[in-house]
Structures are given as C-alpha cells and as structure tokens.
C-alpha cells in the first residue's frame, strides 16, 4: 500500500534503482575531498539512474550529508526521508497537516530527537507509539520492508551505501547483507564502514576495539560476501591507488557485479540437475536474458560506454539465442536518451554473428 501511495498519490515516477544510505546519525567531520567525492558521486548516480534515494531523513549525520549533496547539485530525483515519528522534533506541528502547509520550527538534534532535513523532497514518518530516546530506530523495520518490497516484488535494483556509523549501522548492514544486496562502504569515513573493511581483510585483530562487540554482525557480513563470490562488498576509498575514485561508477559496478554473481551461482547449481530438463533450461535463459537487459540498461542510463562494452564482451549476451532482443532494447534506450556512442557500441555487437 505504501509503495502504491508513493507512485499514485505522490505521483513519483517508479525508480529504476534504489540507493539507500545509512551511517552516522550524529554530525561528524570528514575531509573536504571525501565529502566532494561522496556528493558528486551520489548526485550523479541518482540522476543518471532515475533513482529514489532513501535516508533516515533527519538534519544530522549522514542524512544531512545526503541532503546537502543532493541540494548542492540541484538534483530532481526523489530524496525520501524515513525517520521515527517519536524522534522527530516538533512533530505536533505536523500532526494536523493534511495536504496543506505548516510552519516547522527547527531545533538542534539531541538525545531525544532531531529535526527533519529540509533538502529531502518527501518524508514517511513511522509511529511506533514510543517517543524520545526510546523511539530511536523504530523506523528501521518499516524502511527495510519497503526496500525489500520494491527490490523483490517490483524488481528494482537496490544498493546500500554505508558512511561512518556505529553498532546500529552494523546491524543494518548485516541484515542487508543476508538478503543478498550489494553494499558500498565509504572506508575513509571511519566508524562501522572502516570496521567492516578491517574485519573482512584482517580479521578481528585488525578491528577497532570499540566494534569488538559487533563480532556476530561482522561475521554475517563476511560470510555473505564469501557466499556471493566476494562480489557483494565494495570498499570505496580515495587512498586506493589504481582503483576507481568515481563513486557513481562504483555504484553501477556494484549493482552489475551482484547481478552477475547471482547468475553465476544459479548456473553452477543448475549443472547438478538433469541435462534434459528443458523447462529448467528455459527458466535459466529467461533469467539471464532479463539480467543482461537490466545491466545494459543501467550502463546506458549511467552513460558508461566502457561498462557497456565490457558487458557486451564478457557476458553471455553474444551466445544467447535472444541476442537480438537484448541488443535492440539497449539500442532503443540509447536512442531515447540520445547517447550516440552507446548506440554505436550496441550496434557493433549486433552486427557480429551470435554463433560460431
């Protein structure tokens, strides 16, 4: 019902990607170069992919950072805040608003609540019946359910971006990882994100002692990443020489990498089934076809000819009996967006023979 409300009542265009951002709920300072990389990358990815961006919606911490990024780049995509009603400062001013406007008084964040961030375009306030300190985190279950519905039922690619954070953030990442979604960690921001990288690469001895209490969550995250061929976690850092410092491209690659990992795992599992199971083979072909079309569409939306070229060379598109469908859909999208180089890239693939 909520998803229908967003598209019917709020008249939001259905998203082609969901970017959910979590992390530190309190204000924190980061070097300017990290803030700029985050701001430029997030705004570019959201705009290119026709995304919805979801945060906790308050005027503090990572939510404020996202709001500033989207506002400074004049993005037009929905930025949806989902805070708890009981921790929203001056929520009484909003209670009587039914389609109209109210004057909302800003009050600095405290242990009992925080104001809404004005750069967000929409808010869904979750009322658990609690208020003040006891209401922190009351919105998490609802937010997770909404994200999962859009990802599983509506088939919208969902990616999580982690910036700083504490034990609560760690629990959210572990839950997200267990559902098989791609995760991007801003390593340079510190907090939970840095602890995740430290644990995955060096074990508990490498982790900041203040996160030793999150050993169970860290192990869930590590195992999930291992089960998806180490393609679920993506560590973004400006300190990595030779690695891509374009966050927008990393978000695209994270989504594509996870789609490919799932298809690879399914293909390996299907080998154990009867060779003559034509129904299973047709089902696998349909999944691969849908995934190839989705990945190419994302590359075109992002205007990444390099990514499209790599997909066309390395994926099973060229060996598919439905190559014409996949390529023609991609060419149509490229034409609609007037992306000539991408159209030519697809045309070059279409012109080659699909079979030896």
PDB file of N, CA and C in Angstrom, residues 279 281-291:
ATOM      1  N   UNK A 279      12.665 -27.404 -19.281  1.00  0.00           N
ATOM      2  CA  UNK A 279      11.931 -26.347 -18.574  1.00  0.00           C
ATOM      3  C   UNK A 279      12.884 -25.527 -17.717  1.00  0.00           C
ATOM      4  N   UNK A 281      16.096 -25.261 -18.203  1.00  0.00           N
ATOM      5  CA  UNK A 281      16.982 -24.530 -19.100  1.00  0.00           C
ATOM      6  C   UNK A 281      16.317 -23.262 -19.617  1.00  0.00           C
ATOM      7  N   UNK A 282      15.046 -23.362 -19.945  1.00  0.00           N
ATOM      8  CA  UNK A 282      14.319 -22.180 -20.422  1.00  0.00           C
ATOM      9  C   UNK A 282      14.184 -21.128 -19.324  1.00  0.00           C
ATOM     10  N   UNK A 283      13.976 -21.594 -18.084  1.00  0.00           N
ATOM     11  CA  UNK A 283      13.873 -20.669 -16.957  1.00  0.00           C
ATOM     12  C   UNK A 283      15.195 -19.935 -16.738  1.00  0.00           C
ATOM     13  N   UNK A 284      16.299 -20.673 -16.832  1.00  0.00           N
ATOM     14  CA  UNK A 284      17.620 -20.065 -16.687  1.00  0.00           C
ATOM     15  C   UNK A 284      17.884 -19.054 -17.796  1.00  0.00           C
ATOM     16  N   UNK A 285      17.472 -19.385 -19.012  1.00  0.00           N
ATOM     17  CA  UNK A 285      17.666 -18.479 -20.145  1.00  0.00           C
ATOM     18  C   UNK A 285      16.875 -17.190 -19.950  1.00  0.00           C
ATOM     19  N   UNK A 286      15.652 -17.312 -19.434  1.00  0.00           N
ATOM     20  CA  UNK A 286      14.835 -16.110 -19.191  1.00  0.00           C
ATOM     21  C   UNK A 286      15.473 -15.230 -18.126  1.00  0.00           C
ATOM     22  N   UNK A 287      15.990 -15.834 -17.065  1.00  0.00           N
ATOM     23  CA  UNK A 287      16.652 -15.063 -16.011  1.00  0.00           C
ATOM     24  C   UNK A 287      17.880 -14.347 -16.555  1.00  0.00           C
ATOM     25  N   UNK A 288      18.669 -15.071 -17.344  1.00  0.00           N
ATOM     26  CA  UNK A 288      19.877 -14.480 -17.906  1.00  0.00           C
ATOM     27  C   UNK A 288      19.522 -13.349 -18.857  1.00  0.00           C
ATOM     28  N   UNK A 289      18.482 -13.563 -19.645  1.00  0.00           N
ATOM     29  CA  UNK A 289      18.035 -12.554 -20.594  1.00  0.00           C
ATOM     30  C   UNK A 289      17.613 -11.274 -19.866  1.00  0.00           C
ATOM     31  N   UNK A 290      16.799 -11.429 -18.819  1.00  0.00           N
ATOM     32  CA  UNK A 290      16.339 -10.275 -18.044  1.00  0.00           C
ATOM     33  C   UNK A 290      17.502  -9.554 -17.379  1.00  0.00           C
ATOM     34  N   UNK A 291      18.454 -10.327 -16.854  1.00  0.00           N
ATOM     35  CA  UNK A 291      19.606  -9.725 -16.185  1.00  0.00           C
ATOM     36  C   UNK A 291      20.500  -8.983 -17.169  1.00  0.00           C
TER      37      UNK A 291
END
